[in-house]
């Protein structure tokens, strides 16, 4: 397979399939970056690819089964390609399932050439060469001493089609060990990217036209990157990012309530590029279950954080994750979650039935909640959350919102952009508005989007 390792004037087709979170989206883009100097260019279809990478997610149920079924499908495609064109396809599995089940993958799918964990993407070119020498079946799922951030190429291109918004990973891994979660095992201990490296990437993104950056990390508000020999918090990093001319909007995800320091709450008041929208998973509203989950805070401590955030930034809206049916969850515990939702009110949420992840502490606990109970609880929770989301969208009717215009709209003469709360907003306007933040009065509410009217004075700015 040496045809895949040497730089070449004829580009090799690279097809990356990405499952899971924004960290994986970011990682896929970085894998494409490290492979570009070797002559790999993206292709849309696996049928045309010389290399296929399946970037996997392990967070919920049956992750490994889904990987094996997708690998079976890809195997057929690569075999057909070999028969019809004589060309072989390099098949790699990356991401958290690769990290957790690397050996199992090579045993059950020996046609896979390479299995690589999330911490080793910067070594991808070297590994591709190693596969060429070994004839396939290489695993690299170490947590290497060198940080991958130090090795990823500098010329990273923004990933979104419109190039106005981009993700930037600043932190990886997690030391929190929530009872239900695989991340500390698949992504390893918490590491933060040095400040100068974050600023360099942010500047490059903004120079290429990006107006909005979302800082990513499994525990992004635990960020503690170094700057001139000292440790810097997320609030301080955001303050430095604020001075990049042309960067208009800043977001971060995913945060943990335990790391919601006062200085970060104050930054929501003081840093004008912070968007008034925060994803802060709470998982449960029951103190007993929060304790069993090892979350390290109570329901009231979460309520208190929200109160302080709303004092600092009255227009802030909240997003969260919930799990129903964690082992030991009683009706009373579930009612406490419903009560917390009623007290806090959320604009947007993700809710899941607990599913046991092998190797995590909760998986082995007694008192697993029956599936039908989980189903009923989830349906009730989601009905309440849906009501709150609709009420939040309705509360914007008649208000003027800053919209970052990103593309033409569905109908002729329309453009579309995102509100500070990430809702798609459609309104009549000229395509020359694309790339600008303009004021739009919200006039209509649809199921998954809003409609509005451009404020004339916005055009004069
Ligand atoms: N079961 C159900 N939901 C889970 N999550 C993580 N692990 C599990 C699990 N074992 C959810 C949490 C987390 C989100 C990314 O996925 O709510 O915040
Ligand atoms: Fe998983 Fe988040 Fe808990 Fe870390 S803080 S163990 S990533 S749920």
Tab-separated table of C-alpha atoms and ligand atoms in Angstrom:
chain	number	residue	atom	x	y	z
A	1	UNK	CA	0.000	0.000	0.000
A	2	UNK	CA	2.975	2.296	-0.373
A	3	UNK	CA	0.994	4.188	-3.007
A	4	UNK	CA	-0.727	5.905	-0.090
A	5	UNK	CA	2.268	7.214	1.785
A	6	UNK	CA	4.360	9.186	-0.618
A	7	UNK	CA	3.487	12.766	-1.524
A	8	UNK	CA	2.010	12.721	-4.985
A	9	UNK	CA	0.896	15.117	-7.658
A	10	UNK	CA	-2.275	13.048	-8.239
A	11	UNK	CA	-4.457	13.552	-5.194
A	12	UNK	CA	-5.611	10.489	-3.289
A	13	UNK	CA	-9.268	10.469	-2.344
A	14	UNK	CA	-9.964	10.764	1.383
A	15	UNK	CA	-13.421	10.063	2.784
A	16	UNK	CA	-14.005	10.647	6.500
A	17	UNK	CA	-17.233	9.519	8.140
A	18	UNK	CA	-17.821	11.379	11.393
A	19	UNK	CA	-20.138	10.282	14.186
A	20	UNK	CA	-20.732	11.902	17.539
A	21	UNK	CA	-19.812	15.189	19.092
A	22	UNK	CA	-18.279	18.425	17.809
A	23	UNK	CA	-14.902	17.244	19.104
A	24	UNK	CA	-15.070	14.489	16.527
A	25	UNK	CA	-16.037	16.958	13.781
A	26	UNK	CA	-13.002	19.000	14.738
A	27	UNK	CA	-10.745	15.925	14.892
A	28	UNK	CA	-11.896	14.798	11.446
A	29	UNK	CA	-10.943	18.172	10.018
A	30	UNK	CA	-7.529	17.929	11.688
A	31	UNK	CA	-6.980	14.409	10.287
A	32	UNK	CA	-7.699	15.802	6.830
A	33	UNK	CA	-5.133	18.538	7.569
A	34	UNK	CA	-2.348	16.126	8.542
A	35	UNK	CA	-3.036	13.969	5.489
A	36	UNK	CA	-3.139	16.856	3.016
A	37	UNK	CA	0.675	17.101	2.654
A	38	UNK	CA	0.661	13.399	1.721
A	39	UNK	CA	-1.571	14.199	-1.221
A	40	UNK	CA	-4.980	13.327	0.262
A	41	UNK	CA	-7.938	15.444	-0.791
A	42	UNK	CA	-11.542	14.966	0.382
A	43	UNK	CA	-13.993	13.043	-1.810
A	44	UNK	CA	-17.739	12.823	-1.186
A	45	UNK	CA	-18.268	9.124	-1.695
A	46	UNK	CA	-16.496	6.149	-0.095
A	47	UNK	CA	-16.630	4.460	-3.537
A	48	UNK	CA	-14.074	7.004	-4.805
A	49	UNK	CA	-11.795	7.016	-1.786
A	50	UNK	CA	-8.258	5.679	-1.478
A	51	UNK	CA	-8.548	6.107	2.262
A	52	UNK	CA	-11.684	5.864	4.389
A	53	UNK	CA	-11.625	6.891	8.025
A	54	UNK	CA	-14.548	6.021	10.261
A	55	UNK	CA	-14.406	8.457	13.199
A	56	UNK	CA	-16.525	6.844	15.895
A	57	UNK	CA	-18.385	7.818	19.062
A	58	UNK	CA	-18.749	5.664	22.149
A	59	UNK	CA	-21.009	7.791	24.291
A	60	UNK	CA	-24.224	5.827	23.975
A	61	UNK	CA	-25.659	2.400	23.426
A	62	UNK	CA	-24.526	-0.231	20.954
A	63	UNK	CA	-21.650	1.928	19.735
A	64	UNK	CA	-19.447	-1.048	18.884
A	65	UNK	CA	-22.254	-2.873	17.049
A	66	UNK	CA	-22.898	0.178	14.879
A	67	UNK	CA	-19.200	0.334	14.034
A	68	UNK	CA	-19.087	-3.318	12.979
A	69	UNK	CA	-22.161	-2.968	10.817
A	70	UNK	CA	-20.761	0.174	9.127
A	71	UNK	CA	-17.413	-1.578	8.615
A	72	UNK	CA	-19.266	-4.442	6.921
A	73	UNK	CA	-20.875	-1.960	4.527
A	74	UNK	CA	-17.548	-0.241	3.822
A	75	UNK	CA	-15.857	-3.581	3.250
A	76	UNK	CA	-18.311	-4.367	0.452
A	77	UNK	CA	-17.658	-0.998	-1.154
A	78	UNK	CA	-13.885	-1.400	-1.009
A	79	UNK	CA	-14.051	-4.944	-2.401
A	80	UNK	CA	-16.194	-3.803	-5.312
A	81	UNK	CA	-13.771	-0.967	-5.998
A	82	UNK	CA	-10.874	-3.424	-6.046
A	83	UNK	CA	-12.729	-5.674	-8.494
A	84	UNK	CA	-13.808	-2.920	-10.858
A	85	UNK	CA	-10.765	-0.609	-10.777
A	86	UNK	CA	-7.988	-2.743	-9.272
A	87	UNK	CA	-7.406	-0.061	-6.631
A	88	UNK	CA	-7.156	-0.913	-2.948
A	89	UNK	CA	-8.638	1.253	-0.195
A	90	UNK	CA	-7.005	1.999	3.122
A	91	UNK	CA	-9.538	1.597	5.925
A	92	UNK	CA	-8.986	3.224	9.323
A	93	UNK	CA	-11.144	3.388	12.440
A	94	UNK	CA	-10.636	6.397	14.706
A	95	UNK	CA	-12.367	7.963	17.701
A	96	UNK	CA	-13.611	6.650	20.999
A	97	UNK	CA	-14.770	3.198	19.904
A	98	UNK	CA	-11.323	2.679	18.387
A	99	UNK	CA	-9.799	3.693	21.711
A	100	UNK	CA	-12.010	1.374	23.744
A	101	UNK	CA	-12.235	-1.623	21.442
A	102	UNK	CA	-9.114	-1.475	19.263
A	103	UNK	CA	-8.112	-5.120	19.634
A	104	UNK	CA	-11.665	-6.337	19.209
A	105	UNK	CA	-11.947	-4.358	15.966
A	106	UNK	CA	-8.839	-5.916	14.447
A	107	UNK	CA	-9.965	-9.372	15.610
A	108	UNK	CA	-13.503	-9.089	14.241
A	109	UNK	CA	-12.706	-6.947	11.202
A	110	UNK	CA	-9.197	-7.997	10.124
A	111	UNK	CA	-9.606	-6.090	6.838
A	112	UNK	CA	-9.235	-2.842	8.826
A	113	UNK	CA	-5.761	-1.414	8.181
A	114	UNK	CA	-5.429	0.927	11.123
A	115	UNK	CA	-7.085	1.635	14.453
A	116	UNK	CA	-6.176	4.927	16.088
A	117	UNK	CA	-7.312	6.608	19.297
A	118	UNK	CA	-8.239	10.287	19.613
A	119	UNK	CA	-4.889	11.220	21.131
A	120	UNK	CA	-2.763	10.041	18.239
A	121	UNK	CA	-4.099	11.788	15.121
A	122	UNK	CA	-0.947	13.844	14.706
A	123	UNK	CA	0.922	10.555	14.196
A	124	UNK	CA	-1.390	9.520	11.361
A	125	UNK	CA	1.148	9.923	8.504
A	126	UNK	CA	3.703	7.850	10.424
A	127	UNK	CA	1.069	5.206	11.165
A	128	UNK	CA	-0.015	5.031	7.541
A	129	UNK	CA	3.624	4.359	6.673
A	130	UNK	CA	3.814	1.714	9.400
A	131	UNK	CA	0.758	-0.039	7.970
A	132	UNK	CA	2.425	-0.025	4.568
A	133	UNK	CA	5.421	-1.789	6.094
A	134	UNK	CA	3.421	-4.181	8.271
A	135	UNK	CA	0.805	-4.987	5.638
A	136	UNK	CA	-2.161	-3.845	7.750
A	137	UNK	CA	-3.588	-4.326	11.213
A	138	UNK	CA	-1.831	-1.596	13.214
A	139	UNK	CA	-3.212	-0.181	16.477
A	140	UNK	CA	-2.210	3.141	18.007
A	141	UNK	CA	-4.400	3.938	20.979
A	142	UNK	CA	-1.762	5.202	23.432
A	143	UNK	CA	-2.102	8.328	25.444
A	144	UNK	CA	1.262	9.655	24.232
A	145	UNK	CA	3.460	11.884	26.323
A	146	UNK	CA	3.602	14.547	23.629
A	147	UNK	CA	0.384	16.507	23.319
A	148	UNK	CA	-1.316	16.125	19.970
A	149	UNK	CA	-2.044	19.859	19.998
A	150	UNK	CA	1.680	20.540	19.628
A	151	UNK	CA	1.923	18.503	16.467
A	152	UNK	CA	-1.147	19.314	14.455
A	153	UNK	CA	-0.378	21.397	11.379
A	154	UNK	CA	-0.664	25.125	11.467
A	155	UNK	CA	-2.481	25.637	8.221
A	156	UNK	CA	-5.762	24.311	9.551
A	157	UNK	CA	-8.592	25.559	7.385
A	158	UNK	CA	-11.978	26.480	8.826
A	159	UNK	CA	-14.415	23.624	8.550
A	160	UNK	CA	-17.795	25.116	7.875
A	161	UNK	CA	-19.088	25.624	4.371
A	162	UNK	CA	-19.740	29.315	4.793
A	163	UNK	CA	-16.431	29.794	6.645
A	164	UNK	CA	-18.089	32.200	9.045
A	165	UNK	CA	-18.224	29.931	12.068
A	166	UNK	CA	-15.606	27.476	13.272
A	167	UNK	CA	-14.854	25.084	16.090
A	168	UNK	CA	-11.558	25.261	17.919
A	169	UNK	CA	-10.526	22.539	20.373
A	170	UNK	CA	-8.761	23.998	23.398
A	171	UNK	CA	-9.037	21.184	25.909
A	172	UNK	CA	-9.408	17.433	25.848
A	173	UNK	CA	-10.119	14.616	28.217
A	174	UNK	CA	-11.780	14.528	31.585
A	175	UNK	CA	-10.829	13.651	35.153
A	176	UNK	CA	-14.358	13.829	36.564
A	177	UNK	CA	-15.305	10.160	36.239
A	178	UNK	CA	-19.080	10.503	36.233
A	179	UNK	CA	-20.507	7.076	37.013
A	180	UNK	CA	-22.121	6.614	33.592
A	181	UNK	CA	-19.521	8.073	31.250
A	182	UNK	CA	-16.811	6.514	29.075
A	183	UNK	CA	-14.990	9.738	28.239
A	184	UNK	CA	-12.318	9.563	30.992
A	185	UNK	CA	-11.428	6.091	29.698
A	186	UNK	CA	-11.515	6.889	25.982
A	187	UNK	CA	-10.192	10.453	25.933
A	188	UNK	CA	-7.868	10.216	28.915
A	189	UNK	CA	-6.915	12.832	31.495
A	190	UNK	CA	-7.638	16.503	31.106
A	191	UNK	CA	-5.127	18.443	29.023
A	192	UNK	CA	-5.315	22.044	27.888
A	193	UNK	CA	-3.814	23.550	24.797
A	194	UNK	CA	-1.315	26.379	25.428
A	195	UNK	CA	-2.760	29.883	25.060
A	196	UNK	CA	-0.431	30.978	22.267
A	197	UNK	CA	-1.420	27.990	20.152
A	198	UNK	CA	-5.138	28.764	20.656
A	199	UNK	CA	-4.603	32.443	19.805
A	200	UNK	CA	-2.600	31.558	16.680
A	201	UNK	CA	-5.316	29.268	15.406
A	202	UNK	CA	-8.057	31.758	16.252
A	203	UNK	CA	-6.195	34.518	14.372
A	204	UNK	CA	-5.777	32.301	11.327
A	205	UNK	CA	-9.469	31.453	11.397
A	206	UNK	CA	-10.493	35.108	11.667
A	207	UNK	CA	-8.088	36.106	8.884
A	208	UNK	CA	-9.786	33.541	6.671
A	209	UNK	CA	-13.188	35.127	7.345
A	210	UNK	CA	-14.467	33.386	10.478
A	211	UNK	CA	-16.639	35.642	12.675
A	212	UNK	CA	-17.771	33.170	15.306
A	213	UNK	CA	-15.673	30.605	17.166
A	214	UNK	CA	-16.911	27.843	19.443
A	215	UNK	CA	-14.203	26.687	21.831
A	216	UNK	CA	-14.456	22.954	22.347
A	217	UNK	CA	-13.473	20.580	25.093
A	218	UNK	CA	-15.010	17.696	27.001
A	219	UNK	CA	-14.636	19.887	30.071
A	220	UNK	CA	-13.982	23.175	28.414
A	221	UNK	CA	-14.489	25.392	31.465
A	222	UNK	CA	-11.797	23.413	33.299
A	223	UNK	CA	-9.379	24.964	30.772
A	224	UNK	CA	-5.997	25.798	32.290
A	225	UNK	CA	-3.612	26.474	29.421
A	226	UNK	CA	-0.229	28.038	29.998
A	227	UNK	CA	0.752	31.590	29.097
A	228	UNK	CA	4.179	33.013	29.896
A	229	UNK	CA	4.772	30.325	32.504
A	230	UNK	CA	1.461	30.645	34.354
A	231	UNK	CA	-1.893	28.959	34.142
A	232	UNK	CA	-4.744	30.794	32.429
A	233	UNK	CA	-8.493	30.219	32.926
A	234	UNK	CA	-11.174	30.101	30.255
A	235	UNK	CA	-12.330	33.605	31.237
A	236	UNK	CA	-8.790	34.952	30.748
A	237	UNK	CA	-8.407	33.114	27.449
A	238	UNK	CA	-11.713	34.589	26.259
A	239	UNK	CA	-10.459	38.039	27.216
A	240	UNK	CA	-7.396	37.553	25.027
A	241	UNK	CA	-9.534	36.267	22.154
A	242	UNK	CA	-11.691	39.361	22.437
A	243	UNK	CA	-8.782	41.475	21.212
A	244	UNK	CA	-8.654	39.654	17.870
A	245	UNK	CA	-10.043	42.206	15.473
A	246	UNK	CA	-12.927	40.778	13.444
A	247	UNK	CA	-13.901	38.048	15.905
A	248	UNK	CA	-17.486	38.936	16.762
A	249	UNK	CA	-18.885	35.960	18.598
A	250	UNK	CA	-17.509	33.448	21.059
A	251	UNK	CA	-19.088	30.290	22.507
A	252	UNK	CA	-17.768	27.325	24.446
A	253	UNK	CA	-18.909	23.790	25.118
A	254	UNK	CA	-19.209	21.473	26.986
A	255	UNK	CA	-18.994	22.821	30.517
A	256	UNK	CA	-19.291	21.238	33.936
A	257	UNK	CA	-21.168	23.035	36.740
A	258	UNK	CA	-18.263	22.339	39.120
A	259	UNK	CA	-15.925	24.467	37.012
A	260	UNK	CA	-18.333	27.390	36.623
A	261	UNK	CA	-16.035	29.779	38.502
A	262	UNK	CA	-17.156	33.265	39.532
A	263	UNK	CA	-14.666	34.864	37.111
A	264	UNK	CA	-16.247	32.958	34.227
A	265	UNK	CA	-19.736	34.026	35.307
A	266	UNK	CA	-18.503	37.634	35.451
A	267	UNK	CA	-16.993	37.259	31.993
A	268	UNK	CA	-20.522	36.700	30.668
A	269	UNK	CA	-21.239	40.223	31.884
A	270	UNK	CA	-17.925	41.809	30.873
A	271	UNK	CA	-16.843	40.140	27.657
A	272	UNK	CA	-19.025	41.456	24.833
A	273	UNK	CA	-18.134	38.685	22.376
A	274	UNK	CA	-19.560	35.959	24.647
A	275	UNK	CA	-22.931	34.885	23.264
A	276	UNK	CA	-25.750	34.799	25.859
A	277	UNK	CA	-26.271	31.078	25.451
A	278	UNK	CA	-24.645	28.389	27.560
A	279	UNK	CA	-24.703	24.599	27.438
A	280	UNK	CA	-24.360	23.460	31.044
A	281	UNK	CA	-25.333	19.807	31.536
A	282	UNK	CA	-27.005	18.999	34.846
A	283	UNK	CA	-28.020	15.364	34.118
A	284	UNK	CA	-30.430	15.096	37.085
A	285	UNK	CA	-32.275	17.256	39.600
A	286	UNK	CA	-32.042	14.758	42.458
A	287	UNK	CA	-29.244	15.186	44.988
A	288	UNK	CA	-29.188	11.446	45.606
A	289	UNK	CA	-28.708	10.669	41.926
A	290	UNK	CA	-26.243	13.529	41.398
A	291	UNK	CA	-24.201	11.944	44.189
A	292	UNK	CA	-24.509	8.473	42.647
A	293	UNK	CA	-23.415	10.003	39.344
A	294	UNK	CA	-20.350	11.501	41.059
A	295	UNK	CA	-21.228	14.925	39.659
A	296	UNK	CA	-19.807	16.747	42.672
A	297	UNK	CA	-22.635	19.284	43.135
A	298	UNK	CA	-26.223	19.426	44.359
A	299	UNK	CA	-29.358	20.545	42.532
A	300	UNK	CA	-29.446	23.772	44.559
A	301	UNK	CA	-25.826	24.511	43.731
A	302	UNK	CA	-26.802	24.237	40.051
A	303	UNK	CA	-29.813	26.548	40.612
A	304	UNK	CA	-27.482	28.999	42.309
A	305	UNK	CA	-25.058	29.033	39.368
A	306	UNK	CA	-27.984	29.776	37.031
A	307	UNK	CA	-29.203	32.616	39.259
A	308	UNK	CA	-25.748	34.192	39.246
A	309	UNK	CA	-25.413	33.765	35.480
A	310	UNK	CA	-28.778	35.462	34.961
A	311	UNK	CA	-27.761	38.314	37.252
A	312	UNK	CA	-24.550	38.753	35.262
A	313	UNK	CA	-26.253	38.452	31.871
A	314	UNK	CA	-30.043	38.811	32.034
A	315	UNK	CA	-30.595	37.711	28.429
A	316	UNK	CA	-28.680	34.435	28.872
A	317	UNK	CA	-30.479	31.242	27.809
A	318	UNK	CA	-29.586	27.769	28.992
A	319	UNK	CA	-29.098	24.464	27.316
A	320	UNK	CA	-28.482	21.190	29.144
A	321	UNK	CA	-28.167	17.393	29.040
A	322	UNK	CA	-30.348	15.042	31.094
A	323	UNK	CA	-30.191	11.340	31.792
A	324	UNK	CA	-33.275	9.489	33.008
A	325	UNK	CA	-33.127	6.055	34.629
A	326	UNK	CA	-29.631	6.126	36.111
A	327	UNK	CA	-29.311	3.031	38.359
A	328	UNK	CA	-31.205	3.633	41.589
A	329	UNK	CA	-33.410	6.458	40.215
A	330	UNK	CA	-36.802	6.344	41.950
A	331	UNK	CA	-40.035	8.132	40.988
A	332	UNK	CA	-39.181	10.714	43.621
A	333	UNK	CA	-35.724	11.309	42.118
A	334	UNK	CA	-37.288	11.734	38.696
A	335	UNK	CA	-39.831	14.236	40.077
A	336	UNK	CA	-36.879	16.220	41.462
A	337	UNK	CA	-35.505	16.429	37.904
A	338	UNK	CA	-38.893	17.659	36.645
A	339	UNK	CA	-38.907	20.271	39.409
A	340	UNK	CA	-35.413	21.483	38.542
A	341	UNK	CA	-36.464	21.892	34.896
A	342	UNK	CA	-39.517	23.905	35.993
A	343	UNK	CA	-37.377	26.099	38.250
A	344	UNK	CA	-34.568	26.796	35.784
A	345	UNK	CA	-36.353	26.759	32.378
A	346	UNK	CA	-34.257	25.758	29.397
A	347	UNK	CA	-34.142	27.000	25.816
A	348	UNK	CA	-32.764	23.842	24.303
A	349	UNK	CA	-31.861	20.453	25.715
A	350	UNK	CA	-30.681	16.930	25.024
A	351	UNK	CA	-32.167	14.112	27.073
A	352	UNK	CA	-31.259	10.457	27.091
A	353	UNK	CA	-32.256	7.196	28.651
A	354	UNK	CA	-29.418	5.869	30.766
A	355	UNK	CA	-27.584	3.117	28.928
A	356	UNK	CA	-24.920	1.023	30.618
A	357	UNK	CA	-21.432	1.523	29.180
A	358	UNK	CA	-19.229	-1.482	29.970
A	359	UNK	CA	-16.375	-0.633	32.302
A	360	UNK	CA	-18.095	2.374	33.901
A	361	UNK	CA	-19.051	2.218	37.619
A	362	UNK	CA	-22.815	2.622	37.048
A	363	UNK	CA	-22.932	-0.345	34.669
A	364	UNK	CA	-22.223	-2.752	37.516
A	365	UNK	CA	-24.608	-1.178	40.036
A	366	UNK	CA	-27.719	-2.965	41.322
A	367	UNK	CA	-31.198	-1.412	40.870
A	368	UNK	CA	-31.013	-0.864	37.120
A	369	UNK	CA	-34.223	0.891	36.066
A	370	UNK	CA	-36.507	-1.151	33.746
A	371	UNK	CA	-36.679	0.049	30.122
A	372	UNK	CA	-40.426	0.784	30.183
A	373	UNK	CA	-39.980	3.019	33.241
A	374	UNK	CA	-37.157	4.875	31.489
A	375	UNK	CA	-39.365	5.271	28.391
A	376	UNK	CA	-42.209	6.813	30.390
A	377	UNK	CA	-39.905	9.165	32.286
A	378	UNK	CA	-38.141	10.280	29.128
A	379	UNK	CA	-41.461	10.988	27.374
A	380	UNK	CA	-42.660	13.154	30.284
A	381	UNK	CA	-39.354	15.011	30.564
A	382	UNK	CA	-39.144	15.634	26.831
A	383	UNK	CA	-42.728	16.959	26.703
A	384	UNK	CA	-41.857	19.514	29.391
A	385	UNK	CA	-38.568	20.450	27.719
A	386	UNK	CA	-40.300	20.834	24.342
A	387	UNK	CA	-42.866	23.156	25.947
A	388	UNK	CA	-40.056	25.252	27.393
A	389	UNK	CA	-38.225	25.409	24.076
A	390	UNK	CA	-41.399	26.590	22.297
A	391	UNK	CA	-42.035	29.144	25.041
A	392	UNK	CA	-38.474	30.418	24.727
A	393	UNK	CA	-38.795	30.801	20.942
A	394	UNK	CA	-42.153	32.545	21.399
A	395	UNK	CA	-40.598	34.944	23.913
A	396	UNK	CA	-38.379	36.286	21.131
A	397	UNK	CA	-41.344	37.367	18.991
A	398	UNK	CA	-41.266	41.145	18.662
A	399	UNK	CA	-37.678	41.443	19.910
A	400	UNK	CA	-34.725	42.619	17.829
A	401	UNK	CA	-31.917	40.066	17.597
A	402	UNK	CA	-28.393	40.190	16.180
A	403	UNK	CA	-28.242	37.754	13.304
A	404	UNK	CA	-24.996	36.519	11.758
A	405	UNK	CA	-26.065	36.142	8.127
A	406	UNK	CA	-24.585	32.975	6.660
A	407	UNK	CA	-26.369	32.096	3.411
A	408	UNK	CA	-29.215	32.751	1.038
A	409	UNK	CA	-32.551	31.492	2.326
A	410	UNK	CA	-34.964	28.862	1.113
A	411	UNK	CA	-37.079	31.331	-0.851
A	412	UNK	CA	-35.765	33.753	-3.481
A	413	UNK	CA	-34.909	37.131	-1.996
A	414	UNK	CA	-34.370	35.618	1.439
A	415	UNK	CA	-31.228	35.243	3.495
A	416	UNK	CA	-30.728	33.211	6.604
A	417	UNK	CA	-28.517	33.442	9.661
A	418	UNK	CA	-28.215	32.432	13.290
A	419	UNK	CA	-29.427	34.259	16.360
A	420	UNK	CA	-27.275	34.468	19.508
A	421	UNK	CA	-29.248	31.375	20.615
A	422	UNK	CA	-28.309	29.483	17.446
A	423	UNK	CA	-31.842	29.441	16.028
A	424	UNK	CA	-31.960	29.690	12.239
A	425	UNK	CA	-33.663	32.976	11.296
A	426	UNK	CA	-35.005	33.624	7.756
A	427	UNK	CA	-35.727	37.114	6.464
A	428	UNK	CA	-35.813	39.154	3.259
A	429	UNK	CA	-32.454	40.613	2.455
A	430	UNK	CA	-29.709	40.968	-0.108
A	431	UNK	CA	-26.991	38.273	-0.374
A	432	UNK	CA	-24.448	41.069	0.206
A	433	UNK	CA	-25.437	40.827	3.885
A	434	UNK	CA	-23.768	37.416	4.138
A	435	UNK	CA	-20.927	37.605	6.647
A	436	UNK	CA	-22.436	40.528	8.571
A	437	UNK	CA	-24.188	40.672	11.908
A	438	UNK	CA	-27.444	42.602	11.358
A	439	UNK	CA	-30.440	43.537	13.486
A	440	UNK	CA	-33.606	41.609	12.699
A	441	UNK	CA	-37.017	41.950	14.317
A	442	UNK	CA	-38.422	38.462	14.985
A	443	UNK	CA	-41.958	38.167	13.642
A	444	UNK	CA	-42.771	34.491	13.138
A	445	UNK	CA	-42.090	31.214	14.893
A	446	UNK	CA	-41.908	27.909	13.021
A	447	UNK	CA	-41.149	24.449	14.407
A	448	UNK	CA	-37.376	24.652	14.019
A	449	UNK	CA	-36.702	28.197	12.925
A	450	UNK	CA	-37.768	31.822	13.213
A	451	UNK	CA	-38.707	34.431	10.635
A	452	UNK	CA	-38.083	38.140	10.850
A	453	UNK	CA	-37.759	41.530	9.212
A	454	UNK	CA	-34.469	43.335	8.730
A	455	UNK	CA	-34.341	46.583	10.711
A	456	UNK	CA	-33.625	49.376	8.233
A	457	UNK	CA	-31.231	51.150	10.581
A	458	UNK	CA	-29.106	47.984	10.562
A	459	UNK	CA	-28.163	48.741	6.972
A	460	UNK	CA	-26.775	52.130	7.864
A	461	UNK	CA	-24.242	50.653	10.346
B	1	LIG	N1	-26.217	6.885	29.089
B	1	LIG	C1	-27.019	7.902	28.691
B	1	LIG	N2	-26.565	9.126	28.398
B	1	LIG	C2	-25.242	9.334	28.497
B	1	LIG	N3	-24.499	10.446	28.282
B	1	LIG	C3	-23.207	10.129	28.502
B	1	LIG	N4	-23.092	8.848	28.871
B	1	LIG	C4	-24.347	8.319	28.889
B	1	LIG	C5	-24.881	7.046	29.204
B	1	LIG	N5	-24.111	6.045	29.607
B	1	LIG	C6	-25.062	11.736	27.914
B	1	LIG	C7	-24.822	12.769	29.039
B	1	LIG	C8	-23.745	13.648	28.452
B	1	LIG	C9	-24.067	13.576	26.973
B	1	LIG	C10	-22.969	13.994	26.055
B	1	LIG	O1	-24.415	12.229	26.752
B	1	LIG	O2	-26.007	13.498	29.253
B	1	LIG	O3	-23.766	14.972	28.971
B	2	LIG	FE1	-18.168	12.383	31.058
B	2	LIG	FE2	-18.681	15.010	31.166
B	2	LIG	FE3	-18.701	13.499	33.411
B	2	LIG	FE4	-16.371	14.022	32.160
B	2	LIG	S1	-17.747	15.512	33.156
B	2	LIG	S2	-17.010	12.050	32.982
B	2	LIG	S3	-17.018	14.020	30.000
B	2	LIG	S4	-20.106	13.377	31.645
